[in-house]
Tab-separated table of C-alpha atoms in Angstrom:
chain	number	residue	atom	x	y	z
A	85	MET	CA	-58.161	0.783	77.668
A	86	SER	CA	-60.410	1.577	74.694
A	87	LEU	CA	-59.520	3.870	71.804
A	88	LEU	CA	-57.837	7.029	73.080
A	89	PRO	CA	-59.065	10.544	72.317
A	90	PRO	CA	-56.889	12.253	69.677
A	91	GLU	CA	-54.933	14.487	72.076
A	92	ALA	CA	-54.289	11.972	74.859
A	93	VAL	CA	-50.599	11.172	75.422
A	94	GLU	CA	-49.677	7.526	75.882
A	95	PHE	CA	-46.442	5.864	77.003
A	96	ILE	CA	-45.741	2.275	75.992
A	97	GLY	CA	-42.924	0.150	77.380
A	98	PHE	CA	-41.410	-3.076	76.131
A	99	ILE	CA	-41.420	-6.512	77.718
A	100	ALA	CA	-39.364	-9.556	76.832
A	101	PRO	CA	-39.600	-12.847	78.760
A	102	ARG	CA	-35.915	-12.788	79.732
A	103	PRO	CA	-33.178	-10.142	80.063
A	104	THR	CA	-31.818	-9.284	76.627
A	105	SER	CA	-30.803	-6.309	74.500
A	106	GLU	CA	-28.025	-5.237	72.165
A	107	ILE	CA	-25.654	-5.152	75.148
A	108	HIS	CA	-27.065	-8.145	77.027
A	109	PRO	CA	-26.912	-11.411	75.065
A	110	ALA	CA	-29.836	-13.682	75.879
A	111	THR	CA	-28.909	-16.497	78.252
A	112	GLY	CA	-30.800	-19.124	80.222
A	113	PRO	CA	-34.308	-20.392	79.499
A	114	SER	CA	-36.406	-18.617	76.894
A	115	ILE	CA	-38.982	-17.696	79.556
A	116	ASP	CA	-37.988	-16.458	83.005
A	117	LEU	CA	-41.301	-16.111	84.813
A	118	ASP	CA	-39.897	-14.128	87.734
A	119	TYR	CA	-38.214	-11.641	85.403
A	120	LEU	CA	-41.327	-11.357	83.221
A	121	ARG	CA	-43.432	-10.592	86.284
A	122	LEU	CA	-40.938	-8.074	87.677
A	123	LEU	CA	-40.565	-6.227	84.388
A	124	ALA	CA	-44.328	-6.043	83.921
A	125	GLN	CA	-44.885	-4.733	87.417
A	126	ALA	CA	-42.055	-2.202	87.045
A	127	HIS	CA	-43.876	-0.741	84.047
A	128	GLU	CA	-47.192	-0.674	85.875
A	129	TRP	CA	-45.695	0.948	88.968
A	130	GLY	CA	-43.871	3.451	86.760
A	131	GLY	CA	-47.052	4.740	85.164
A	132	PHE	CA	-46.788	3.250	81.676
A	133	ASP	CA	-50.089	2.933	79.838
A	134	ARG	CA	-49.204	-0.227	77.912
A	135	VAL	CA	-46.357	-2.591	77.155
A	136	LEU	CA	-45.408	-4.035	73.792
A	137	VAL	CA	-45.118	-7.815	73.707
A	138	ALA	CA	-43.010	-8.502	70.634
A	139	PHE	CA	-43.297	-11.149	67.939
A	140	HIS	CA	-40.497	-13.000	66.170
A	141	SER	CA	-40.463	-16.269	64.287
A	142	THR	CA	-38.273	-17.946	66.931
A	143	THR	CA	-39.501	-16.474	70.235
A	144	PRO	CA	-42.249	-17.423	72.733
A	145	ASP	CA	-45.824	-16.734	71.651
A	146	SER	CA	-46.849	-13.098	72.168
A	147	VAL	CA	-50.511	-13.792	72.971
A	148	LEU	CA	-49.694	-16.280	75.726
A	149	LEU	CA	-47.025	-13.985	77.182
A	150	ALA	CA	-49.558	-11.154	77.192
A	151	ALA	CA	-52.028	-13.328	79.076
A	152	GLN	CA	-49.393	-13.958	81.759
A	153	ILE	CA	-48.595	-10.239	81.970
A	154	ALA	CA	-52.294	-9.478	82.382
A	155	ALA	CA	-52.452	-11.973	85.253
A	156	ASP	CA	-49.397	-10.393	86.917
A	157	THR	CA	-50.709	-6.814	86.755
A	158	GLY	CA	-53.891	-4.984	87.586
A	159	GLN	CA	-54.318	-2.221	84.998
A	160	LEU	CA	-51.368	-2.292	82.607
A	161	GLY	CA	-52.463	-2.263	78.979
A	162	LEU	CA	-51.200	-4.813	76.460
A	163	MET	CA	-49.936	-4.085	72.960
A	164	ILE	CA	-49.616	-7.533	71.415
A	165	ALA	CA	-47.515	-7.815	68.290
A	166	HIS	CA	-49.159	-10.066	65.729
A	167	ARG	CA	-48.036	-11.148	62.274
A	168	PRO	CA	-50.909	-11.943	59.910
A	169	GLY	CA	-50.736	-15.085	57.870
A	170	PHE	CA	-50.213	-17.827	60.433
A	171	THR	CA	-53.498	-17.753	62.348
A	172	ALA	CA	-56.850	-17.522	60.576
A	173	PRO	CA	-58.264	-14.015	61.103
A	174	THR	CA	-61.507	-15.329	62.594
A	175	VAL	CA	-59.513	-17.353	65.137
A	176	ALA	CA	-57.163	-14.465	65.918
A	177	ALA	CA	-60.123	-12.134	66.403
A	178	ARG	CA	-61.624	-14.488	68.976
A	179	GLN	CA	-58.284	-14.912	70.748
A	180	PHE	CA	-57.798	-11.176	71.140
A	181	ALA	CA	-61.412	-10.552	72.108
A	182	THR	CA	-61.262	-13.346	74.687
A	183	LEU	CA	-58.117	-11.938	76.277
A	184	ASP	CA	-59.658	-8.466	76.184
A	185	GLN	CA	-62.632	-9.771	78.155
A	186	LEU	CA	-60.450	-11.710	80.612
A	187	SER	CA	-58.175	-8.716	81.209
A	188	GLY	CA	-60.932	-6.139	81.579
A	189	GLY	CA	-60.438	-4.386	78.250
A	190	ARG	CA	-56.651	-4.046	78.236
A	191	VAL	CA	-55.807	-5.452	74.796
A	192	ALA	CA	-54.433	-3.651	71.743
A	193	ILE	CA	-52.718	-5.285	68.784
A	194	HIS	CA	-49.639	-4.185	66.891
A	195	VAL	CA	-49.851	-5.586	63.381
A	196	ILE	CA	-46.420	-6.320	61.928
A	197	THR	CA	-46.468	-7.655	58.395
A	198	GLY	CA	-42.749	-8.435	58.415
A	199	GLY	CA	-39.921	-6.952	56.407
A	200	ASP	CA	-37.266	-9.676	56.405
A	201	ASP	CA	-37.774	-12.549	53.970
A	202	ARG	CA	-35.254	-14.703	55.852
A	203	GLU	CA	-37.141	-14.482	59.132
A	204	LEU	CA	-40.519	-15.027	57.495
A	205	ALA	CA	-39.197	-18.161	55.815
A	206	GLN	CA	-38.541	-19.610	59.274
A	207	ASP	CA	-42.318	-19.768	59.677
A	208	GLY	CA	-42.843	-21.051	56.157
A	209	ASP	CA	-43.958	-17.749	54.608
A	210	HIS	CA	-42.591	-17.065	51.124
A	211	LEU	CA	-44.929	-14.367	49.836
A	212	THR	CA	-43.542	-11.139	48.402
A	213	LYS	CA	-43.735	-7.959	50.472
A	214	ASP	CA	-46.639	-6.548	48.442
A	215	GLN	CA	-48.493	-9.864	48.761
A	216	ARG	CA	-47.948	-9.849	52.530
A	217	TYR	CA	-49.417	-6.367	52.858
A	218	ALA	CA	-52.385	-7.324	50.686
A	219	ARG	CA	-52.920	-10.293	53.007
A	220	THR	CA	-52.632	-8.024	56.044
A	221	ARG	CA	-55.362	-5.754	54.735
A	222	GLU	CA	-57.690	-8.701	54.211
A	223	PHE	CA	-56.762	-10.076	57.624
A	224	LEU	CA	-57.771	-6.809	59.288
A	225	ASP	CA	-60.953	-6.607	57.211
A	226	VAL	CA	-62.029	-9.952	58.644
A	227	VAL	CA	-60.816	-9.285	62.190
A	228	ARG	CA	-62.733	-6.018	62.405
A	229	GLN	CA	-65.886	-7.638	61.069
A	230	SER	CA	-65.531	-10.446	63.611
A	231	TRP	CA	-65.292	-7.898	66.417
A	232	SER	CA	-68.203	-5.768	65.263
A	233	SER	CA	-70.702	-7.908	63.342
A	234	THR	CA	-73.897	-8.787	65.139
A	235	MET	CA	-74.837	-11.263	62.424
A	236	PRO	CA	-72.836	-13.899	60.481
A	237	PHE	CA	-70.901	-12.364	57.589
A	238	ASP	CA	-69.274	-13.540	54.380
A	239	TYR	CA	-65.915	-12.363	53.090
A	240	ALA	CA	-64.274	-13.175	49.766
A	241	GLY	CA	-60.719	-12.027	49.185
A	242	THR	CA	-57.565	-13.299	47.536
A	243	PHE	CA	-56.139	-14.765	50.732
A	244	TYR	CA	-59.220	-15.364	52.897
A	245	LYS	CA	-62.698	-16.639	52.154
A	246	VAL	CA	-65.119	-16.759	55.074
A	247	ASP	CA	-68.640	-18.161	54.957
A	248	ARG	CA	-70.966	-17.026	57.750
A	249	GLY	CA	-68.145	-15.931	59.998
A	250	PHE	CA	-69.141	-14.816	63.481
A	251	SER	CA	-67.586	-14.321	66.904
A	252	ASP	CA	-69.704	-14.737	69.997
A	253	VAL	CA	-67.050	-12.979	72.079
A	254	LYS	CA	-66.561	-9.268	71.422
A	255	PRO	CA	-64.004	-6.766	72.751
A	256	VAL	CA	-64.957	-4.882	75.906
A	257	ASP	CA	-64.817	-1.461	74.274
A	258	GLY	CA	-62.902	-1.795	71.033
A	259	ILE	CA	-59.387	-3.136	70.446
A	260	PRO	CA	-57.007	-0.473	69.092
A	261	VAL	CA	-54.965	-1.432	66.042
A	262	TYR	CA	-51.398	-0.156	65.929
A	263	PHE	CA	-49.651	-0.571	62.611
A	264	GLY	CA	-46.118	-0.094	61.304
A	265	GLY	CA	-44.519	-0.113	57.880
A	266	ALA	CA	-43.129	2.664	55.689
A	267	SER	CA	-43.336	1.215	52.175
A	268	ALA	CA	-46.014	2.317	49.719
A	269	ALA	CA	-47.865	-0.970	50.225
A	270	ALA	CA	-47.741	-0.512	54.006
A	271	LEU	CA	-49.055	3.056	53.877
A	272	GLU	CA	-52.083	1.897	51.898
A	273	VAL	CA	-52.959	-0.648	54.612
A	274	ALA	CA	-52.354	1.966	57.308
A	275	ALA	CA	-54.734	4.323	55.549
A	276	HIS	CA	-57.522	1.758	55.844
A	277	HIS	CA	-56.888	0.215	59.245
A	278	ALA	CA	-54.358	1.939	61.539
A	279	ASP	CA	-55.848	3.535	64.634
A	280	THR	CA	-52.265	4.465	65.547
A	281	TYR	CA	-49.482	4.526	62.969
A	282	ALA	CA	-46.091	3.610	64.435
A	283	LEU	CA	-42.826	5.251	63.404
A	284	TRP	CA	-39.306	4.468	64.545
A	285	GLY	CA	-37.092	7.178	66.042
A	286	GLU	CA	-36.350	9.157	62.915
A	287	THR	CA	-35.259	12.766	62.543
A	288	GLN	CA	-37.870	15.440	62.983
A	289	ALA	CA	-37.814	16.146	59.241
A	290	GLN	CA	-38.394	12.469	58.433
A	291	VAL	CA	-41.220	12.213	60.980
A	292	ARG	CA	-42.885	15.350	59.653
A	293	ASP	CA	-42.752	13.966	56.111
A	294	LEU	CA	-44.065	10.500	56.970
A	295	ILE	CA	-46.861	11.786	59.207
A	296	GLY	CA	-47.958	14.051	56.374
A	297	ARG	CA	-48.047	11.176	53.891
A	298	VAL	CA	-49.985	8.909	56.246
A	299	ARG	CA	-52.479	11.660	57.032
A	300	ASP	CA	-53.049	12.322	53.343
A	301	ALA	CA	-53.561	8.636	52.582
A	302	ALA	CA	-55.917	8.137	55.542
A	303	ALA	CA	-57.924	11.261	54.711
A	304	ARG	CA	-58.891	9.739	51.380
A	305	HIS	CA	-60.739	7.102	53.393
A	306	GLY	CA	-62.175	9.518	55.946
A	307	ARG	CA	-59.804	8.407	58.716
A	308	LYS	CA	-57.553	10.284	61.175
A	309	PRO	CA	-55.000	7.967	62.821
A	310	ARG	CA	-52.889	8.800	65.842
A	311	PHE	CA	-49.095	8.579	65.625
A	312	SER	CA	-46.539	6.721	67.720
A	313	LEU	CA	-42.757	7.155	67.934
A	314	SER	CA	-40.400	4.383	69.097
A	315	VAL	CA	-37.099	5.465	70.630
A	316	ARG	CA	-34.464	4.337	73.145
A	317	PRO	CA	-33.879	7.051	75.801
A	318	ILE	CA	-30.402	7.093	77.366
A	319	LEU	CA	-30.548	9.090	80.592
A	320	ALA	CA	-28.090	10.371	83.159
A	321	ALA	CA	-27.900	13.136	85.755
A	322	THR	CA	-25.942	15.424	83.403
A	323	GLU	CA	-25.782	15.777	79.641
A	324	ASP	CA	-22.091	14.864	79.545
A	325	ALA	CA	-22.728	11.736	81.609
A	326	ALA	CA	-25.603	10.751	79.306
A	327	TRP	CA	-23.445	11.049	76.182
A	328	ALA	CA	-20.680	9.096	77.907
A	329	ARG	CA	-23.210	6.377	78.679
A	330	ALA	CA	-24.363	6.403	75.057
A	331	GLN	CA	-20.797	5.875	73.868
A	332	ASN	CA	-20.362	3.041	76.372
A	333	ILE	CA	-23.522	1.363	75.070
A	334	LEU	CA	-22.202	1.684	71.517
A	335	ALA	CA	-18.890	0.115	72.559
A	336	GLU	CA	-20.678	-2.723	74.384
A	337	THR	CA	-22.900	-3.310	71.343
A	338	ARG	CA	-19.815	-3.665	69.164
A	339	ALA	CA	-18.188	-6.000	71.677
A	340	VAL	CA	-21.254	-8.242	71.862
A	341	ARG	CA	-21.502	-8.417	68.088
A	342	ALA	CA	-17.806	-9.229	67.811
A	343	ALA	CA	-18.109	-11.987	70.429
A	344	LYS	CA	-20.877	-13.526	68.324
A	345	GLY	CA	-18.702	-13.364	65.231
A	346	LEU	CA	-20.993	-10.854	63.559
A	347	GLY	CA	-19.533	-8.633	60.869
A	348	PRO	CA	-21.155	-5.588	59.288
A	349	ALA	CA	-24.941	-5.873	59.340
A	350	ALA	CA	-26.567	-7.020	56.119
A	351	PRO	CA	-28.482	-4.386	54.143
A	352	PRO	CA	-32.052	-4.304	55.508
A	353	GLN	CA	-35.003	-5.335	53.387
A	354	ASN	CA	-37.601	-3.151	55.101
A	355	GLU	CA	-38.178	0.513	54.385
A	356	GLY	CA	-38.246	1.558	58.050
A	357	SER	CA	-34.687	0.342	58.645
A	358	ARG	CA	-33.531	1.975	55.438
A	359	ARG	CA	-34.930	5.283	56.632
A	360	LEU	CA	-33.055	4.999	59.937
A	361	LEU	CA	-29.808	4.175	58.128
A	362	ALA	CA	-30.324	7.099	55.758
A	363	ALA	CA	-30.530	9.373	58.782
A	364	ALA	CA	-27.472	7.747	60.373
A	365	ALA	CA	-25.490	8.325	57.180
A	366	THR	CA	-25.828	12.072	57.737
A	367	GLY	CA	-24.371	11.967	61.256
A	368	SER	CA	-24.385	10.178	64.593
A	369	ARG	CA	-25.938	13.125	66.477
A	370	LEU	CA	-28.914	14.762	64.799
A	371	ASP	CA	-31.507	17.360	65.788
A	372	LYS	CA	-31.187	18.193	69.490
A	373	ARG	CA	-30.065	14.800	70.797
A	374	LEU	CA	-30.956	11.969	68.416
A	375	PHE	CA	-28.160	9.347	68.534
A	376	THR	CA	-28.012	7.160	65.425
A	377	ALA	CA	-24.702	5.295	65.851
A	378	ILE	CA	-26.248	2.177	67.394
A	379	ALA	CA	-28.712	1.913	64.515
A	380	ALA	CA	-25.803	2.183	62.077
A	381	GLU	CA	-23.874	-0.504	63.961
A	382	THR	CA	-26.753	-3.004	64.016
A	383	GLY	CA	-28.191	-2.351	60.569
A	384	ALA	CA	-31.185	-0.586	62.173
A	385	GLN	CA	-32.761	-3.910	63.051
A	386	GLY	CA	-35.789	-2.540	64.833
A	387	ASN	CA	-36.102	0.338	67.264
A	388	SER	CA	-32.439	1.363	67.578
A	389	THR	CA	-32.064	5.149	67.706
A	390	ALA	CA	-31.738	6.949	71.038
A	391	LEU	CA	-32.505	10.294	72.630
A	392	VAL	CA	-29.640	11.215	74.955
A	393	GLY	CA	-29.574	13.605	77.908
A	394	THR	CA	-30.995	14.313	81.313
A	395	PRO	CA	-34.630	13.342	81.891
A	396	GLU	CA	-35.641	16.973	81.374
A	397	GLN	CA	-33.647	17.256	78.136
A	398	VAL	CA	-35.060	14.055	76.695
A	399	ALA	CA	-38.561	15.140	77.731
A	400	ASP	CA	-37.971	18.370	75.807
A	401	ALA	CA	-36.872	16.363	72.744
A	402	LEU	CA	-40.024	14.240	72.998
A	403	LEU	CA	-42.050	17.456	73.042
A	404	ASP	CA	-40.560	18.346	69.656
A	405	TYR	CA	-42.108	15.161	68.281
A	406	TYR	CA	-45.323	15.946	70.136
A	407	ASP	CA	-45.433	19.212	68.201
A	408	LEU	CA	-45.243	17.199	64.969
A	409	GLY	CA	-48.336	15.203	65.945
A	410	VAL	CA	-46.936	12.263	67.914
A	411	ARG	CA	-49.153	11.281	70.831
A	412	THR	CA	-47.785	7.833	71.722
A	413	PHE	CA	-44.187	7.215	72.766
A	414	LEU	CA	-42.883	3.649	72.773
A	415	ILE	CA	-39.708	3.706	74.865
A	416	ARG	CA	-37.346	0.962	75.968
A	417	GLY	CA	-33.834	0.872	77.286
A	418	PHE	CA	-30.622	-0.994	76.670
A	419	ASP	CA	-30.737	-2.100	80.324
A	420	PRO	CA	-34.398	-3.155	80.121
A	421	LEU	CA	-35.437	-3.456	83.778
A	422	GLU	CA	-33.247	-0.708	85.199
A	423	ASP	CA	-34.193	1.716	82.430
A	424	ALA	CA	-37.915	0.979	82.771
A	425	ILE	CA	-37.673	1.878	86.454
A	426	GLN	CA	-35.744	5.054	85.674
A	427	TYR	CA	-38.218	6.081	82.985
A	428	GLY	CA	-41.092	5.685	85.418
A	429	ARG	CA	-39.324	7.632	88.149
A	430	GLU	CA	-37.801	10.408	86.060
A	431	LEU	CA	-38.674	10.618	82.349
A	432	LEU	CA	-42.447	10.204	82.410
A	433	PRO	CA	-42.874	12.752	85.238
A	434	ALA	CA	-40.495	15.172	83.464
A	435	PHE	CA	-42.443	14.932	80.219
A	436	LYS	CA	-45.827	15.312	81.878
A	437	ALA	CA	-44.597	18.294	83.911
A	438	ALA	CA	-43.208	19.963	80.782
A	439	LEU	CA	-46.455	19.390	78.911
A	440	THR	CA	-48.449	20.796	81.830
A	441	ARG	CA	-46.227	23.899	81.981
A	442	ARG	CA	-46.715	24.431	78.267
A	443	GLY	CA	-50.493	24.149	78.670
A	444	SER	CA	-50.432	26.615	81.537
A	445	ARG	CA	-48.478	29.142	79.456
A	446	VAL	CA	-50.937	28.778	76.589
A	447	GLU	CA	-53.909	29.323	78.901
A	448	ALA	CA	-52.214	32.343	80.503
A	449	ALA	CA	-51.603	33.868	77.108
């Protein structure tokens, strides 16, 4: 599971330690081991390359959950969300390298600096956004040196000072760094450190623009990152049935929020959510089949836009993003387990078949 070649296509799923989504309020214990195991194995059996293990200031630890997922699967890759600032970079580097060794080289990290001051305060972090991104850059400087240095190294930054840092444990074959964030400060960190830059499910015009800006910034440092798109496919046997399901999910989302006493979502503090809401303000159905109403309803708190249609239609929509330079697709459903199974059975094969047909036509021409 080392760094992928530029043109390789990768599918990443999403794993939470208990059933939950916008339409399924979390209930029961915070960790359901049987469910965690089943969801992980469903992704492996379905042909996913990796799964994202998320991070939040109130949820179970992502590294330890990833270790359990590795034990419950044989080849499934891990994309472990990590927020810099709470674990020393030398320690974090050894943790990830250790798990990479134990899992046979299956670890990647998804660096999330954090865009909500209220959530960050729950972990005692009160830095400004620009300060957090400056810290993230230093964090990754040190982590990469820990993974690669064959001799002790020194590092002197604003947030970290390391004297003769060294890690005896190294990654099996490199640990890919995924990185998200759309602000100017975030793009500067991405330019230096992102192996794969992660976008949410924006319009094609927005994706084209942001990919271009990231490429330009990275080129100034001699780097060429890959690009990932996060979206919520809503599938059904017919297009009409898929749109009906999308409307039902929207209605259930509203009902769940109302039952919790939630009013209109607060204005988001992060640029990624603002970009999704800007798209939603122009319409609930954009491009071929991008559905933005759920993002509008929830304040675009995370990956919340959908592609709606039959598996073949959604695969075709994903190909449009492929043509813009996206090579990784992070997909998760509103019915997490059932959708993961359906994606593995129907969407991934439909996409791969469509991509193969396109390659065959190009070769024939």
